[in-house]
Amino acid sequence: IVPQDGKIEVTFFNNLGQVALTTTAIATHPAHVVIYDNNLSSLYGLNGLIKSDPEWYRIQFKMPELVPQHKLHAHIYSNFKIACLHAPMAAAFNEMEESEEYIQSIYNSLTGMHQLYKTDAHSLNKTGICEGELIGGNLSLLAHIIGTKSDINIKNKILFIEDIGEYKYNIDRMLMQLKRAGKLEALAGLIVGNFTEMKDTIIPFGKNTDEIIFDAVKEYNYPVCFDFPVGHTQKNYALKIGTVYKLSINNDAVVLE
C-alpha cells in the first residue's frame, strides 16, 4: 500500500537475514519504486519478476526516462554505460551452497576479482581468440528491443545468448531477425549459453537448438562456443555486461576471462 506522499522505506538484507541498509524511496505505484541513495553499490534481483511481472517494474536513475526492468541490462548499457550482472537470482541461493563456483562468481564479480571461466569443448565450436565488451542475455528480449531506446550496438563486441521455454521455430525466427538487422555479422565472438525447456511442434523442426544457431552464424569468421554455463540452470556464471572480456576457443576447451 503506497501512502499519499509516496514515500516508503526500503530495507535491504544480507544473506543472514540481517538489515544491511535502510533507505527512503519514492513509490508512484505499488510496482514503481525510485531509490535515491549514493550508498548503494549494487542492486540485486530476488527472483524472475524482471521478465514476468505484467506491471513492468521500473527503475529511474535520477532521469525523466522510466526504464522497463525486464529489458534493464540492455537499456542501462546502451543509455548509461553502467555495468550490470547477468547472474543467478538471489532465489537460487537456497538451492546451492555458498561455496558453489557459480554463486561465488557473483561475489567475485561484485568485488572486482579476476574472473576466469573454463568449460569443455563442443563439436560445433568455431575456434579462435577474440576480445571485446561483453553484451547479451535472453535471446527473445534481445530480439524485442531492436529499434527501441534500449537497442544496443553489437559491432565488435562479444555477444552471449540464452533462453528458456521457447519453440525451436521461434529461436530460428529471432535469430533471423537479429541477422537481418545486422546484429550478427560484425561480432567479435559469440557465446551460446543454455537453451532450456525448448519445445517443438507436432511436425518436428528437424534440428536441435545448437544446430539452429550454428546454421545462422556459420558464414561468419568470428569464434563461437556452445553450451557455455550461462542461462536458466544452476550452472550459471555471473557475467558483467559492458565489461571487456577475452574469449579463447580451441579444440580442447573454452576460456572466458
C-alpha angles and dihedrals in degrees: 000000000000116000120230094259090051094230117135134169116242119199125195120203132202124229091274092058092252122138108261100173138356119197140162121255135184115233116195091173134008088260098038116077126167117199121199110185127125090199092072110103095178142002116218129198118232100202146341097302088111089076107022109038109111093208092061106231108235136207124196118203095205085285131115090238114096114213125213102230097212087069093035100120094057094040094051092047094047098043108025106022091228118150116243131192121235096199145128114303117246089254088069090066090079091060100048137046119253090244093056108122094233093053091042090054089067092056092044091051094048093048095047098248119157111267124210119174120188127187138168125278120259128214092238096048119124108216125228145097127261140164132203147109112311117232137158142074133167109024096216092054092046089055093046096053095056108124094013132106088263094057115125134217105239099179114129092358133119108249124202123191136188137157146176137216098006130138115249092237089055092053087054091047094050092048090052089051091053091045095050089048089057093247098127105041101074105036122138088219144331129233116195111202132184119321101191133185092012116180134212134202127246088264101053118241089228100229137069120238095262090053091050091053093043091054091049094057105025092106092062125086102218123108117270129189129189134207095024112170100256128107141052098340136085089260095075121137120205110250125192110226110215095023125116114252135178117225119198121184124181135155093275107040149349122240126190119184 
